[in-house]
Amino acid sequence: MKMWSQLRTLAGFAPLPWGIDLLLTDACNLRCTYCPITTDMVTRRPSAMMDTTKALAFLDSVASFKPMIRVFGGEPFLHPEWPRIFAAAVGHGMPITVVTNATRLVGRADDLVRSGLLAVGISVDPPEVHDRYRGKGTFAICEQVVREIQEAKQRLGSATPQIEIYTTVYEGTYASLIDWAEQLRDWHIDTLRFQHQIWLRTAQRPESEHLIEKAIGDSTFFRSDVDTYCSDEMPNVDPNVLEGQLRHLETAQYPYRLEFHPPLPVEEMMEFYRDPDFKRQTARSCTLISNYAFVDPRGRLYPCLTLDMGNVFERPFETVWNGQKFRAFRRLLRREQRLPLCERCPA
């Protein structure tokens, strides 16, 4: 039995995933200046809204193995029928979380608490830069929504949803991470996640596409946000300042969980920012392609990189998940460990 399992793994098969990102829409009501989705919306594609009937049927189809559903976007609360979709996941006994910019949630705290959500991740940056990069008045909205959720949880006697703050590390925030972490002591949150941005040298894209083309016969990304990751200029970040911030954060104690994505040692993160040809040493082998799935609003299943592996609204999930194309991609990643595109992956 063990040998059979090993042979299937070598052939690119994977067990059913423990988690699925369900993108209810790729539309967003904000235009954050550092976000690749913003550029993608402006330069290439019309936005899509997931068909509710198809979303409910999809949740029915994966209920047997009860994956964790993380609802994402775009901005997922732009979807007019999100309560039905949340309720379907909860009704099937699937844990559900969501990531949002919070701007659509003022006055909806009771609905969130009663929905059965385990966690709500709110994308917030320090107040001195949040509105500048995301839009005037948006920080105050985030602060209000967090407060309303806390009050609703207390009023309704619920421990959920937990509140997670997602903060992006970029030129506007990298020098104030410590101050921001201190401010959040009073927010009564459960998790603070610092998310480093992705970028790659221009040459790393064709290198990766060549490997993908040879492996699966198609290297076409169905979203153009990967274009915005390509740059031969290093980010406008002083690595020495950032190093001081990270070293303090890794030893400080906070009344909430602190996470870093990617979860690399500080020494390696400094190479991440100093070396244009950075190649990660920690956790080189990618496990995401074998335990996590991404489904876009049109039903396309993809392995983080937006390569269309097949449509799960048209074919059974298991058929696409372990289809010929996805198996070939897993074999490629098993051989290469990471593609040039993947060296700064947050996973």
Short mmCIF file of C-alpha atoms in Angstrom, two decimals:
data_model
loop_
_atom_site.label_atom_id
_atom_site.label_comp_id
_atom_site.label_asym_id
_atom_site.label_seq_id
_atom_site.Cartn_x
_atom_site.Cartn_y
_atom_site.Cartn_z
CA MET A 1 0.00 0.00 0.00
CA LYS A 2 2.82 2.39 0.88
CA MET A 3 4.62 1.61 -2.37
CA TRP A 4 1.43 2.26 -4.35
CA SER A 5 1.04 5.62 -2.63
CA GLN A 6 4.64 6.52 -3.43
CA LEU A 7 4.16 5.57 -7.09
CA ARG A 8 1.07 7.76 -7.32
CA THR A 9 2.97 10.66 -5.78
CA LEU A 10 5.81 10.22 -8.27
CA ALA A 11 3.23 10.24 -11.06
CA GLY A 12 1.96 13.63 -9.84
CA PHE A 13 -1.20 12.53 -8.06
CA ALA A 14 -2.09 14.33 -4.83
CA PRO A 15 -4.58 13.66 -2.04
CA LEU A 16 -7.61 15.91 -1.97
CA PRO A 17 -6.58 19.34 -0.65
CA TRP A 18 -7.09 20.49 2.92
CA GLY A 19 -7.98 24.00 1.75
CA ILE A 20 -9.52 25.83 -1.21
CA ASP A 21 -9.42 29.54 -2.05
CA LEU A 22 -12.78 30.44 -3.57
CA LEU A 23 -12.59 33.77 -5.40
CA LEU A 24 -16.17 35.04 -5.47
CA THR A 25 -15.11 37.91 -7.71
CA ASP A 26 -11.97 39.41 -9.18
CA ALA A 27 -13.52 42.88 -8.97
CA CYS A 28 -12.42 45.30 -6.27
CA ASN A 29 -13.82 48.64 -5.15
CA LEU A 30 -10.37 49.96 -4.18
CA ARG A 31 -7.35 50.76 -6.34
CA CYS A 32 -4.43 50.20 -3.96
CA THR A 33 -1.41 51.53 -5.79
CA TYR A 34 0.90 48.62 -4.93
CA CYS A 35 -1.60 45.83 -5.67
CA PRO A 36 -1.09 43.68 -8.81
CA ILE A 37 -4.83 43.03 -9.04
CA THR A 38 -5.39 46.77 -9.55
CA THR A 39 -3.03 46.79 -12.52
CA ASP A 40 -4.66 43.66 -13.91
CA MET A 41 -8.13 45.23 -13.75
CA VAL A 42 -6.98 48.43 -15.43
CA THR A 43 -4.86 46.92 -18.20
CA ARG A 44 -6.45 43.68 -19.28
CA ARG A 45 -9.63 42.08 -18.17
CA PRO A 46 -13.27 42.65 -17.36
CA SER A 47 -14.15 41.58 -13.83
CA ALA A 48 -16.25 38.50 -13.17
CA MET A 49 -18.73 37.62 -10.44
CA MET A 50 -19.07 33.94 -9.52
CA ASP A 51 -22.45 32.53 -10.46
CA THR A 52 -24.23 31.71 -7.19
CA THR A 53 -25.84 28.51 -8.47
CA LYS A 54 -22.45 27.24 -9.66
CA ALA A 55 -20.80 28.23 -6.38
CA LEU A 56 -23.40 26.31 -4.38
CA ALA A 57 -23.08 23.27 -6.65
CA PHE A 58 -19.30 23.39 -6.29
CA LEU A 59 -19.54 23.45 -2.49
CA ASP A 60 -21.88 20.46 -2.67
CA SER A 61 -19.33 18.63 -4.82
CA VAL A 62 -16.43 19.04 -2.36
CA ALA A 63 -18.41 18.60 0.84
CA SER A 64 -17.42 14.93 1.14
CA PHE A 65 -13.80 15.77 2.06
CA LYS A 66 -14.62 18.99 3.94
CA PRO A 67 -11.81 21.34 2.89
CA MET A 68 -11.30 24.66 4.61
CA ILE A 69 -12.85 27.33 2.37
CA ARG A 70 -11.11 30.70 2.29
CA VAL A 71 -13.30 33.22 0.48
CA PHE A 72 -11.20 35.70 -1.46
CA GLY A 73 -11.26 38.18 -4.35
CA GLY A 74 -10.93 40.93 -5.52
CA GLU A 75 -13.24 42.11 -2.76
CA PRO A 76 -15.49 39.15 -1.88
CA PHE A 77 -18.18 41.25 -0.20
CA LEU A 78 -18.98 42.84 -3.55
CA HIS A 79 -20.75 39.57 -4.32
CA PRO A 80 -24.44 40.22 -3.64
CA GLU A 81 -25.18 36.69 -2.41
CA TRP A 82 -22.23 36.04 -0.13
CA PRO A 83 -24.52 35.12 2.81
CA ARG A 84 -25.98 32.19 0.82
CA ILE A 85 -22.54 30.97 -0.17
CA PHE A 86 -21.20 31.24 3.38
CA ALA A 87 -24.25 29.42 4.72
CA ALA A 88 -23.80 26.58 2.22
CA ALA A 89 -20.21 25.99 3.30
CA VAL A 90 -21.12 26.08 6.98
CA GLY A 91 -24.12 23.82 6.35
CA HIS A 92 -21.80 21.22 4.86
CA GLY A 93 -19.56 21.37 7.92
CA MET A 94 -16.70 23.07 6.08
CA PRO A 95 -14.65 25.63 8.02
CA ILE A 96 -14.83 29.01 6.27
CA THR A 97 -12.73 32.18 6.48
CA VAL A 98 -12.63 35.35 4.40
CA VAL A 99 -10.12 38.05 3.40
CA THR A 100 -11.47 41.54 2.78
CA ASN A 101 -10.67 45.25 2.66
CA ALA A 102 -13.64 45.72 5.07
CA THR A 103 -15.12 48.68 3.22
CA ARG A 104 -18.40 46.81 2.58
CA LEU A 105 -18.83 45.62 6.16
CA VAL A 106 -19.94 48.69 8.10
CA GLY A 107 -23.10 47.71 9.99
CA ARG A 108 -22.81 44.02 9.03
CA ALA A 109 -21.05 42.72 12.16
CA ASP A 110 -24.05 40.76 13.46
CA ASP A 111 -24.40 39.08 10.06
CA LEU A 112 -20.72 38.11 10.10
CA VAL A 113 -20.87 36.66 13.60
CA ARG A 114 -24.05 34.70 12.86
CA SER A 115 -22.69 33.46 9.50
CA GLY A 116 -20.44 30.84 11.09
CA LEU A 117 -17.20 32.40 9.83
CA LEU A 118 -14.17 31.16 11.75
CA ALA A 119 -12.00 34.15 10.87
CA VAL A 120 -12.10 37.41 8.96
CA GLY A 121 -8.82 38.73 7.57
CA ILE A 122 -8.85 42.50 7.12
CA SER A 123 -6.24 44.16 4.95
CA VAL A 124 -4.98 47.20 6.87
CA ASP A 125 -1.77 49.23 6.80
CA PRO A 126 -0.53 51.74 9.40
CA PRO A 127 -2.77 54.83 9.50
CA GLU A 128 -0.13 57.28 8.26
CA VAL A 129 0.05 55.46 4.89
CA HIS A 130 -3.14 53.44 4.60
CA ASP A 131 -5.33 56.16 3.09
CA ARG A 132 -2.53 57.45 0.88
CA TYR A 133 -2.11 54.10 -0.89
CA ARG A 134 -5.64 52.66 -0.56
CA GLY A 135 -8.05 55.60 -0.59
CA LYS A 136 -9.17 58.45 1.65
CA GLY A 137 -11.17 57.40 4.70
CA THR A 138 -10.54 53.66 4.33
CA PHE A 139 -8.45 53.31 7.50
CA ALA A 140 -11.25 54.72 9.66
CA ILE A 141 -13.65 52.23 8.07
CA CYS A 142 -11.36 49.30 8.92
CA GLU A 143 -11.01 50.49 12.49
CA GLN A 144 -14.78 50.86 12.80
CA VAL A 145 -15.46 47.39 11.37
CA VAL A 146 -13.02 45.74 13.78
CA ARG A 147 -14.71 47.50 16.68
CA GLU A 148 -18.18 46.51 15.46
CA ILE A 149 -17.18 42.85 15.12
CA GLN A 150 -15.73 42.82 18.63
CA GLU A 151 -18.91 44.33 20.03
CA ALA A 152 -21.13 41.91 18.10
CA LYS A 153 -19.14 38.90 19.31
CA GLN A 154 -19.54 40.04 22.89
CA ARG A 155 -23.21 40.83 22.47
CA LEU A 156 -23.99 37.50 20.79
CA GLY A 157 -21.70 35.44 23.02
CA SER A 158 -19.51 34.18 20.18
CA ALA A 159 -15.75 33.53 20.03
CA THR A 160 -15.80 33.79 16.24
CA PRO A 161 -14.95 35.12 13.82
CA GLN A 162 -11.39 35.65 14.91
CA ILE A 163 -9.94 38.90 13.58
CA GLU A 164 -6.75 38.77 11.54
CA ILE A 165 -4.98 41.89 10.28
CA TYR A 166 -3.09 41.54 6.99
CA THR A 167 -0.43 44.22 6.52
CA THR A 168 1.67 44.44 3.37
CA VAL A 169 5.40 45.17 3.70
CA TYR A 170 6.31 47.74 1.04
CA GLU A 171 7.97 51.15 0.77
CA GLY A 172 5.21 52.86 2.73
CA THR A 173 5.18 50.46 5.69
CA TYR A 174 8.54 48.71 6.11
CA ALA A 175 10.01 51.33 8.48
CA SER A 176 7.00 51.43 10.82
CA LEU A 177 6.20 47.77 11.43
CA ILE A 178 7.13 47.94 15.13
CA ASP A 179 5.01 51.04 15.76
CA TRP A 180 2.10 49.43 13.94
CA ALA A 181 2.38 46.23 15.97
CA GLU A 182 2.31 48.34 19.14
CA GLN A 183 -0.81 50.24 18.00
CA LEU A 184 -2.61 46.98 17.38
CA ARG A 185 -2.28 45.94 21.02
CA ASP A 186 -5.46 47.93 21.66
CA TRP A 187 -7.43 46.44 18.77
CA HIS A 188 -7.97 43.06 20.53
CA ILE A 189 -7.15 41.11 17.39
CA ASP A 190 -6.11 37.47 17.15
CA THR A 191 -3.43 37.57 14.43
CA LEU A 192 -1.20 40.11 12.69
CA ARG A 193 0.24 38.88 9.41
CA PHE A 194 3.03 40.76 7.69
CA GLN A 195 2.96 39.94 3.99
CA HIS A 196 6.07 40.68 1.91
CA GLN A 197 5.50 41.59 -1.72
CA ILE A 198 6.45 39.37 -4.64
CA TRP A 199 8.72 40.50 -7.44
CA LEU A 200 11.13 38.87 -9.88
CA ARG A 201 13.67 39.77 -12.48
CA THR A 202 12.24 40.14 -15.97
CA ALA A 203 14.30 37.20 -17.22
CA GLN A 204 12.81 34.87 -14.61
CA ARG A 205 9.43 34.86 -16.29
CA PRO A 206 10.49 33.41 -19.68
CA GLU A 207 12.74 30.94 -17.85
CA SER A 208 9.73 29.71 -15.91
CA GLU A 209 7.42 29.73 -18.90
CA HIS A 210 9.88 27.62 -20.87
CA LEU A 211 9.91 24.98 -18.12
CA ILE A 212 6.11 25.06 -17.84
CA GLU A 213 5.64 24.82 -21.61
CA LYS A 214 7.85 21.74 -21.80
CA ALA A 215 6.07 20.10 -18.88
CA ILE A 216 2.39 20.76 -19.55
CA GLY A 217 2.28 22.17 -23.08
CA ASP A 218 0.79 25.51 -22.05
CA SER A 219 2.46 28.40 -20.24
CA THR A 220 -0.35 30.95 -20.64
CA PHE A 221 -1.32 32.80 -17.46
CA PHE A 222 -5.01 33.66 -17.56
CA ARG A 223 -4.44 36.77 -15.43
CA SER A 224 -1.90 39.44 -16.27
CA ASP A 225 -1.01 40.35 -12.67
CA VAL A 226 2.22 38.38 -13.06
CA ASP A 227 3.34 41.19 -15.40
CA THR A 228 3.44 43.60 -12.47
CA TYR A 229 5.78 41.32 -10.53
CA CYS A 230 8.48 41.63 -13.20
CA SER A 231 11.05 44.33 -12.50
CA ASP A 232 14.79 44.68 -12.78
CA GLU A 233 14.76 47.33 -10.05
CA MET A 234 14.87 46.32 -6.41
CA PRO A 235 12.00 47.58 -4.21
CA ASN A 236 12.39 50.99 -2.60
CA VAL A 237 13.15 49.45 0.80
CA ASP A 238 16.23 50.01 2.98
CA PRO A 239 17.19 46.45 4.01
CA ASN A 240 19.11 47.68 7.07
CA VAL A 241 16.05 49.47 8.43
CA LEU A 242 13.80 46.52 7.65
CA GLU A 243 16.22 44.12 9.32
CA GLY A 244 16.04 46.11 12.54
CA GLN A 245 12.24 46.02 12.40
CA LEU A 246 12.10 42.26 11.81
CA ARG A 247 14.64 41.39 14.49
CA HIS A 248 12.71 43.37 17.08
CA LEU A 249 9.40 41.80 16.03
CA GLU A 250 10.67 38.23 16.22
CA THR A 251 11.61 38.64 19.90
CA ALA A 252 8.81 40.94 21.13
CA GLN A 253 5.71 39.63 22.90
CA TYR A 254 2.24 40.67 21.75
CA PRO A 255 -1.29 39.76 22.90
CA TYR A 256 -1.94 38.24 19.48
CA ARG A 257 -0.26 35.79 17.11
CA LEU A 258 2.38 37.30 14.81
CA GLU A 259 3.01 35.76 11.38
CA PHE A 260 5.40 36.52 8.55
CA HIS A 261 4.83 35.48 4.93
CA PRO A 262 7.04 34.06 3.59
CA PRO A 263 8.05 32.51 6.93
CA LEU A 264 11.80 32.76 6.37
CA PRO A 265 14.58 33.49 8.89
CA VAL A 266 15.54 37.16 9.09
CA GLU A 267 18.94 36.47 7.53
CA GLU A 268 17.26 34.91 4.51
CA MET A 269 14.70 37.73 4.29
CA MET A 270 17.57 40.20 3.99
CA GLU A 271 18.85 38.31 0.96
CA PHE A 272 15.27 38.43 -0.32
CA TYR A 273 15.65 42.24 -0.44
CA ARG A 274 19.35 42.53 -1.26
CA ASP A 275 19.95 39.91 -3.94
CA PRO A 276 18.17 40.34 -7.32
CA ASP A 277 18.86 36.65 -7.98
CA PHE A 278 17.58 35.53 -4.58
CA LYS A 279 17.08 31.79 -4.31
CA ARG A 280 15.44 30.61 -1.13
CA GLN A 281 17.12 27.97 0.99
CA THR A 282 14.42 27.37 3.58
CA ALA A 283 11.53 25.07 2.59
CA ARG A 284 12.59 24.93 -1.04
CA SER A 285 10.22 22.16 -2.05
CA CYS A 286 6.75 23.50 -2.82
CA THR A 287 3.98 21.66 -0.97
CA LEU A 288 1.18 24.08 -1.88
CA ILE A 289 0.52 22.38 -5.24
CA SER A 290 -0.34 19.13 -3.46
CA ASN A 291 -2.48 20.35 -0.57
CA TYR A 292 -4.21 23.59 -1.58
CA ALA A 293 -6.43 24.67 -4.47
CA PHE A 294 -7.47 27.98 -6.02
CA VAL A 295 -10.74 28.47 -7.91
CA ASP A 296 -11.41 31.71 -9.79
CA PRO A 297 -14.88 33.26 -10.41
CA ARG A 298 -15.20 31.45 -13.74
CA GLY A 299 -14.49 28.05 -12.19
CA ARG A 300 -10.88 27.70 -13.33
CA LEU A 301 -8.72 25.63 -10.99
CA TYR A 302 -5.15 26.87 -10.72
CA PRO A 303 -1.99 26.12 -8.69
CA CYS A 304 -1.26 29.61 -7.30
CA LEU A 305 0.33 30.63 -10.61
CA THR A 306 -2.71 31.37 -12.76
CA LEU A 307 -2.38 28.40 -15.10
CA ASP A 308 -5.76 26.99 -16.09
CA MET A 309 -5.84 23.34 -15.03
CA GLY A 310 -9.50 22.84 -15.96
CA ASN A 311 -12.94 24.08 -14.99
CA VAL A 312 -14.43 22.65 -11.80
CA PHE A 313 -17.86 24.05 -12.69
CA GLU A 314 -17.87 21.79 -15.74
CA ARG A 315 -15.96 18.72 -14.53
CA PRO A 316 -15.70 16.96 -11.15
CA PHE A 317 -13.17 18.59 -8.83
CA GLU A 318 -11.19 15.37 -8.36
CA THR A 319 -10.91 14.92 -12.13
CA VAL A 320 -9.31 18.35 -12.59
CA TRP A 321 -7.23 18.22 -9.37
CA ASN A 322 -5.54 15.01 -10.50
CA GLY A 323 -5.90 15.55 -14.22
CA GLN A 324 -3.05 15.05 -16.65
CA LYS A 325 -2.14 18.73 -16.76
CA PHE A 326 -1.98 19.22 -12.99
CA ARG A 327 -0.03 15.97 -12.51
CA ALA A 328 2.55 17.12 -15.05
CA PHE A 329 2.88 20.44 -13.24
CA ARG A 330 3.46 18.67 -9.91
CA ARG A 331 6.13 16.48 -11.49
CA LEU A 332 7.83 19.63 -12.79
CA LEU A 333 7.82 21.23 -9.31
CA ARG A 334 9.02 18.02 -7.72
CA ARG A 335 12.01 18.03 -10.06
CA GLU A 336 12.76 21.77 -9.87
CA GLN A 337 11.54 22.32 -6.26
CA ARG A 338 10.69 25.90 -7.22
CA LEU A 339 10.47 27.72 -10.53
CA PRO A 340 12.35 31.01 -10.93
CA LEU A 341 8.94 32.72 -10.60
CA CYS A 342 8.42 31.06 -7.21
CA GLU A 343 11.52 32.01 -5.26
CA ARG A 344 9.77 34.91 -3.45
CA CYS A 345 6.45 33.10 -3.08
CA PRO A 346 4.79 34.00 0.26
CA ALA A 347 3.91 30.35 0.94
#
